[in-house]
């Protein structure tokens, strides 16, 4: 059993075209932060007041939401103020540098700098605010999926090799990623892989390099590539369809286009909450 127990996953799907007509950036973030705050509250509400007091940080990660900040359309201080209006435990730090793997680096930072933290809270948001064609479809991952994910993890002991964050050393980051997963999975017992969602040609490579490993279904055809949310949505979807009757270990895996990758060995229990919300678009 992992030292990291999954308490809850929530996923809020977002429409590919968020806005039916041009919307200013501040209004867009007001709407998105409302959705994120509502989701956060739903997740942390499963904890007691004493347990909630042991959440030290809440990281917000993204692959695609960078341009609004780099262009000066909006600042993180403005967004964090929007979130703060919704109460405690809202996201306080934004991480984008590690793209799809940002959630893993956020967890690593939290574990290292807040060793007394009993609960880890991280959210992932990917929304095509400017409706850019690059984010709708890309040759690297084909169709994109969009949404907001919040993950709540309980720390039950000393974390050793449960969390891995690395960067590829070769030009073939996908194959290197799969090789590291295979090597790490060999050290684990009865652990199922939750992989990123990719088109068939990449799935075929995983089929060869991870042929002996237990893997959840690739949901690219259903959801598209949902960036850092993929492994968490994979676990959520599987456990909603197959109710958890006993503890089960999963290895959540994410790979960024820039070569960073993250893996977290987590335990799902019959008490883990799986929340799939209705798809939303800006009305």
Short mmCIF file of C-alpha atoms in Angstrom, two decimals:
data_model
loop_
_atom_site.label_atom_id
_atom_site.label_comp_id
_atom_site.label_asym_id
_atom_site.label_seq_id
_atom_site.Cartn_x
_atom_site.Cartn_y
_atom_site.Cartn_z
CA UNK A 1 0.00 0.00 0.00
CA UNK A 2 1.28 3.46 -0.93
CA UNK A 3 1.99 6.18 1.63
CA UNK A 4 -0.22 8.37 -0.56
CA UNK A 5 -3.95 7.65 -0.33
CA UNK A 6 -6.30 9.22 -2.84
CA UNK A 7 -9.15 10.86 -0.93
CA UNK A 8 -10.97 12.40 -3.91
CA UNK A 9 -10.78 13.28 -7.62
CA UNK A 10 -13.16 15.71 -9.30
CA UNK A 11 -13.28 16.49 -13.02
CA UNK A 12 -15.22 19.34 -14.61
CA UNK A 13 -15.27 18.95 -18.42
CA UNK A 14 -15.21 22.19 -20.42
CA UNK A 15 -16.41 22.70 -23.96
CA UNK A 16 -13.80 23.01 -26.69
CA UNK A 17 -15.16 26.43 -27.65
CA UNK A 18 -15.60 28.08 -24.28
CA UNK A 19 -17.25 31.29 -25.45
CA UNK A 20 -19.92 31.73 -28.08
CA UNK A 21 -18.74 35.29 -28.67
CA UNK A 22 -15.57 37.23 -27.77
CA UNK A 23 -15.19 37.62 -24.00
CA UNK A 24 -12.65 39.76 -22.18
CA UNK A 25 -10.00 37.90 -20.21
CA UNK A 26 -11.03 39.15 -16.79
CA UNK A 27 -14.62 37.95 -17.29
CA UNK A 28 -13.30 34.60 -18.52
CA UNK A 29 -11.22 34.13 -15.38
CA UNK A 30 -14.06 35.25 -13.14
CA UNK A 31 -16.12 32.41 -14.59
CA UNK A 32 -13.32 29.82 -14.49
CA UNK A 33 -12.33 30.67 -10.92
CA UNK A 34 -15.96 30.27 -9.88
CA UNK A 35 -15.98 26.74 -11.33
CA UNK A 36 -12.64 25.91 -9.74
CA UNK A 37 -13.65 27.28 -6.35
CA UNK A 38 -16.92 25.33 -6.42
CA UNK A 39 -15.05 22.14 -7.28
CA UNK A 40 -12.44 22.75 -4.57
CA UNK A 41 -15.13 23.22 -1.95
CA UNK A 42 -16.85 20.02 -3.02
CA UNK A 43 -13.59 18.09 -2.67
CA UNK A 44 -12.37 19.49 0.66
CA UNK A 45 -15.85 19.24 2.19
CA UNK A 46 -15.32 15.49 2.52
CA UNK A 47 -12.79 16.29 5.29
CA UNK A 48 -13.49 17.27 8.87
CA UNK A 49 -12.56 20.76 10.10
CA UNK A 50 -9.47 19.32 11.79
CA UNK A 51 -8.39 17.54 8.61
CA UNK A 52 -8.92 20.66 6.49
CA UNK A 53 -6.61 22.57 8.83
CA UNK A 54 -3.81 20.21 7.75
CA UNK A 55 -3.90 21.36 4.11
CA UNK A 56 -0.88 23.68 3.79
CA UNK A 57 -1.02 24.62 0.10
CA UNK A 58 -3.21 24.38 -2.97
CA UNK A 59 -1.35 24.40 -6.29
CA UNK A 60 -3.05 25.22 -9.58
CA UNK A 61 -1.34 23.70 -12.63
CA UNK A 62 -1.85 24.21 -16.34
CA UNK A 63 -0.32 23.37 -19.70
CA UNK A 64 -2.11 25.88 -21.91
CA UNK A 65 -3.10 28.80 -19.67
CA UNK A 66 0.09 30.82 -19.99
CA UNK A 67 -0.60 33.42 -22.67
CA UNK A 68 -3.03 35.53 -20.57
CA UNK A 69 -0.25 36.04 -18.02
CA UNK A 70 2.69 36.53 -20.40
CA UNK A 71 0.76 39.06 -22.51
CA UNK A 72 -0.29 41.01 -19.43
CA UNK A 73 -4.00 40.47 -20.10
CA UNK A 74 -4.29 39.43 -16.46
CA UNK A 75 -1.99 38.76 -13.51
CA UNK A 76 -1.86 35.86 -11.11
CA UNK A 77 -2.47 38.26 -8.22
CA UNK A 78 -5.80 39.21 -9.84
CA UNK A 79 -6.75 35.56 -10.31
CA UNK A 80 -5.72 34.56 -6.78
CA UNK A 81 -7.80 37.44 -5.41
CA UNK A 82 -10.79 36.14 -7.36
CA UNK A 83 -10.26 32.70 -5.82
CA UNK A 84 -9.73 34.07 -2.30
CA UNK A 85 -13.21 35.60 -2.40
CA UNK A 86 -14.61 32.06 -2.39
CA UNK A 87 -13.16 31.17 1.01
CA UNK A 88 -10.34 29.03 2.37
CA UNK A 89 -8.25 26.34 0.67
CA UNK A 90 -8.52 27.94 -2.76
CA UNK A 91 -5.53 27.72 -5.10
CA UNK A 92 -2.69 29.97 -3.94
CA UNK A 93 0.12 29.13 -6.37
CA UNK A 94 0.14 28.78 -10.17
CA UNK A 95 2.55 26.32 -11.86
CA UNK A 96 2.94 26.12 -15.63
CA UNK A 97 6.64 25.48 -16.35
CA UNK A 98 6.40 21.68 -16.30
CA UNK A 99 3.29 21.61 -18.50
CA UNK A 100 1.40 18.30 -18.15
CA UNK A 101 3.76 17.12 -15.41
CA UNK A 102 3.29 20.24 -13.27
CA UNK A 103 1.07 18.41 -10.78
CA UNK A 104 3.93 16.07 -9.86
CA UNK A 105 6.41 18.87 -9.27
CA UNK A 106 3.80 20.68 -7.18
CA UNK A 107 3.28 17.61 -4.99
CA UNK A 108 7.04 17.18 -4.66
CA UNK A 109 7.43 20.79 -3.53
CA UNK A 110 4.59 20.49 -1.04
CA UNK A 111 6.00 17.30 0.46
CA UNK A 112 9.48 18.80 0.77
CA UNK A 113 8.59 22.21 2.17
CA UNK A 114 5.52 21.35 4.24
CA UNK A 115 6.50 18.09 5.86
CA UNK A 116 3.82 18.43 8.51
CA UNK A 117 1.10 18.55 5.83
CA UNK A 118 -1.29 15.65 6.18
CA UNK A 119 -3.19 16.42 2.98
CA UNK A 120 -1.98 17.49 -0.48
CA UNK A 121 -4.29 19.50 -2.73
CA UNK A 122 -3.61 20.18 -6.41
CA UNK A 123 -5.83 21.35 -9.26
CA UNK A 124 -5.26 21.26 -13.02
CA UNK A 125 -6.99 23.64 -15.40
CA UNK A 126 -6.78 23.62 -19.18
CA UNK A 127 -9.19 25.85 -21.06
CA UNK A 128 -8.81 27.32 -24.55
CA UNK A 129 -9.52 30.90 -23.48
CA UNK A 130 -8.44 32.45 -26.79
CA UNK A 131 -9.89 29.59 -28.90
CA UNK A 132 -6.50 28.97 -30.52
CA UNK A 133 -6.37 26.30 -33.22
CA UNK A 134 -3.07 24.94 -31.81
CA UNK A 135 -4.86 23.92 -28.61
CA UNK A 136 -7.83 22.37 -30.40
CA UNK A 137 -5.73 19.93 -32.42
CA UNK A 138 -2.00 19.32 -32.56
CA UNK A 139 0.07 16.76 -34.45
CA UNK A 140 1.71 15.60 -31.20
CA UNK A 141 -1.47 14.54 -29.42
CA UNK A 142 -4.28 15.13 -31.99
CA UNK A 143 -7.61 16.21 -30.42
CA UNK A 144 -7.42 18.10 -27.15
CA UNK A 145 -9.75 17.80 -24.19
CA UNK A 146 -10.43 20.59 -21.71
CA UNK A 147 -11.42 20.69 -18.09
CA UNK A 148 -10.70 21.34 -14.44
CA UNK A 149 -9.43 18.59 -12.14
CA UNK A 150 -8.90 18.67 -8.38
CA UNK A 151 -7.04 15.90 -6.56
CA UNK A 152 -6.90 15.46 -2.77
CA UNK A 153 -4.27 13.10 -1.35
CA UNK A 154 -3.70 11.99 2.23
CA UNK A 155 -0.12 11.37 3.39
CA UNK A 156 -0.09 8.27 5.57
CA UNK A 157 3.61 7.78 6.17
CA UNK A 158 7.12 8.48 4.94
CA UNK A 159 7.05 9.12 1.19
CA UNK A 160 10.02 7.39 -0.44
CA UNK A 161 9.62 6.30 -4.06
CA UNK A 162 5.89 7.02 -4.35
CA UNK A 163 6.53 10.24 -6.29
CA UNK A 164 8.93 10.52 -9.23
CA UNK A 165 9.70 13.69 -11.18
CA UNK A 166 12.28 13.64 -13.97
CA UNK A 167 13.15 15.11 -17.33
CA UNK A 168 13.98 13.06 -20.40
CA UNK A 169 17.68 12.83 -21.28
CA UNK A 170 17.12 11.76 -24.90
CA UNK A 171 15.29 13.20 -27.90
CA UNK A 172 12.78 10.35 -27.77
CA UNK A 173 11.08 11.45 -24.56
CA UNK A 174 8.02 9.24 -25.14
CA UNK A 175 10.05 6.01 -25.28
CA UNK A 176 12.22 7.11 -22.35
CA UNK A 177 9.09 7.91 -20.36
CA UNK A 178 7.69 4.43 -21.00
CA UNK A 179 11.03 2.82 -20.11
CA UNK A 180 11.20 4.63 -16.77
CA UNK A 181 7.59 3.61 -16.04
CA UNK A 182 8.42 -0.04 -16.82
CA UNK A 183 11.48 0.05 -14.58
CA UNK A 184 9.58 1.65 -11.72
CA UNK A 185 6.53 -0.59 -12.11
CA UNK A 186 8.78 -3.64 -11.80
CA UNK A 187 9.44 -2.60 -8.20
CA UNK A 188 5.72 -2.35 -7.40
CA UNK A 189 3.19 -5.07 -6.59
CA UNK A 190 -0.33 -5.26 -8.03
CA UNK A 191 -0.19 -1.71 -9.40
CA UNK A 192 -2.16 -0.55 -12.42
CA UNK A 193 -0.84 2.19 -14.72
CA UNK A 194 -2.95 5.28 -15.43
CA UNK A 195 -1.36 6.72 -18.57
CA UNK A 196 -1.80 9.92 -20.59
CA UNK A 197 -4.38 9.80 -23.40
CA UNK A 198 -2.70 9.69 -26.80
CA UNK A 199 -3.64 8.76 -30.38
CA UNK A 200 -3.30 5.21 -31.64
CA UNK A 201 0.28 5.45 -32.94
CA UNK A 202 1.56 6.34 -29.47
CA UNK A 203 -0.70 3.78 -27.82
CA UNK A 204 0.94 1.15 -30.03
CA UNK A 205 4.36 2.14 -28.70
CA UNK A 206 3.08 1.82 -25.13
CA UNK A 207 1.63 -1.59 -26.08
CA UNK A 208 5.14 -2.75 -27.00
CA UNK A 209 7.15 -1.13 -24.22
CA UNK A 210 4.62 -1.80 -21.45
CA UNK A 211 3.27 -5.10 -22.73
CA UNK A 212 3.57 -6.89 -19.38
CA UNK A 213 2.09 -4.09 -17.26
CA UNK A 214 -1.53 -3.72 -16.21
CA UNK A 215 -2.89 -0.48 -17.71
CA UNK A 216 -6.20 1.32 -17.65
CA UNK A 217 -7.87 1.90 -21.01
CA UNK A 218 -6.70 4.85 -23.07
CA UNK A 219 -9.63 7.27 -23.25
CA UNK A 220 -8.31 9.53 -26.03
CA UNK A 221 -11.19 8.67 -28.33
CA UNK A 222 -13.70 9.67 -25.65
CA UNK A 223 -12.02 12.72 -24.10
CA UNK A 224 -9.09 13.74 -26.32
CA UNK A 225 -5.76 14.53 -24.70
CA UNK A 226 -6.62 16.33 -21.45
CA UNK A 227 -3.01 17.23 -20.58
CA UNK A 228 -2.13 16.82 -16.89
CA UNK A 229 -5.65 15.66 -16.07
CA UNK A 230 -5.35 12.45 -18.12
CA UNK A 231 -4.18 9.93 -15.48
CA UNK A 232 -6.56 11.29 -12.86
CA UNK A 233 -9.50 11.22 -15.26
CA UNK A 234 -8.47 7.68 -16.17
CA UNK A 235 -8.61 6.54 -12.53
CA UNK A 236 -11.86 8.44 -11.94
CA UNK A 237 -13.57 6.93 -14.99
CA UNK A 238 -12.44 3.39 -14.22
CA UNK A 239 -13.49 3.52 -10.57
CA UNK A 240 -16.88 5.01 -11.35
CA UNK A 241 -17.54 2.14 -13.74
CA UNK A 242 -15.99 -0.45 -11.41
CA UNK A 243 -16.87 0.41 -7.80
CA UNK A 244 -13.89 0.05 -5.47
CA UNK A 245 -14.43 -2.84 -3.04
CA UNK A 246 -10.87 -3.12 -1.72
CA UNK A 247 -7.70 -1.03 -1.74
CA UNK A 248 -6.05 -0.77 -5.16
CA UNK A 249 -2.75 0.85 -6.12
CA UNK A 250 -2.35 2.95 -9.27
CA UNK A 251 0.61 4.69 -10.85
CA UNK A 252 -0.58 8.02 -12.27
CA UNK A 253 1.76 9.07 -15.10
CA UNK A 254 2.07 12.33 -17.07
CA UNK A 255 4.50 13.45 -19.77
CA UNK A 256 5.05 17.01 -20.97
CA UNK A 257 5.97 17.97 -24.52
CA UNK A 258 9.11 19.63 -23.14
CA UNK A 259 10.31 16.31 -21.68
CA UNK A 260 9.31 16.62 -18.04
CA UNK A 261 7.39 13.73 -16.56
CA UNK A 262 5.79 12.80 -13.26
CA UNK A 263 4.54 9.61 -11.63
CA UNK A 264 2.65 9.14 -8.39
CA UNK A 265 1.98 5.76 -6.79
CA UNK A 266 -1.31 6.20 -4.97
CA UNK A 267 -3.79 3.93 -3.19
CA UNK A 268 -7.51 4.11 -3.95
CA UNK A 269 -9.85 2.86 -1.21
CA UNK A 270 -13.58 2.15 -1.01
CA UNK A 271 -13.90 5.54 0.70
CA UNK A 272 -12.28 7.50 -2.16
CA UNK A 273 -14.69 10.01 -3.72
CA UNK A 274 -15.02 10.18 -7.52
CA UNK A 275 -16.81 13.28 -8.80
CA UNK A 276 -17.61 13.74 -12.51
CA UNK A 277 -19.39 17.02 -13.16
CA UNK A 278 -21.52 18.16 -16.09
CA UNK A 279 -19.72 19.70 -19.05
CA UNK A 280 -19.70 23.50 -18.92
CA UNK A 281 -19.32 26.29 -21.43
CA UNK A 282 -19.62 30.02 -20.84
CA UNK A 283 -23.27 30.95 -21.35
#
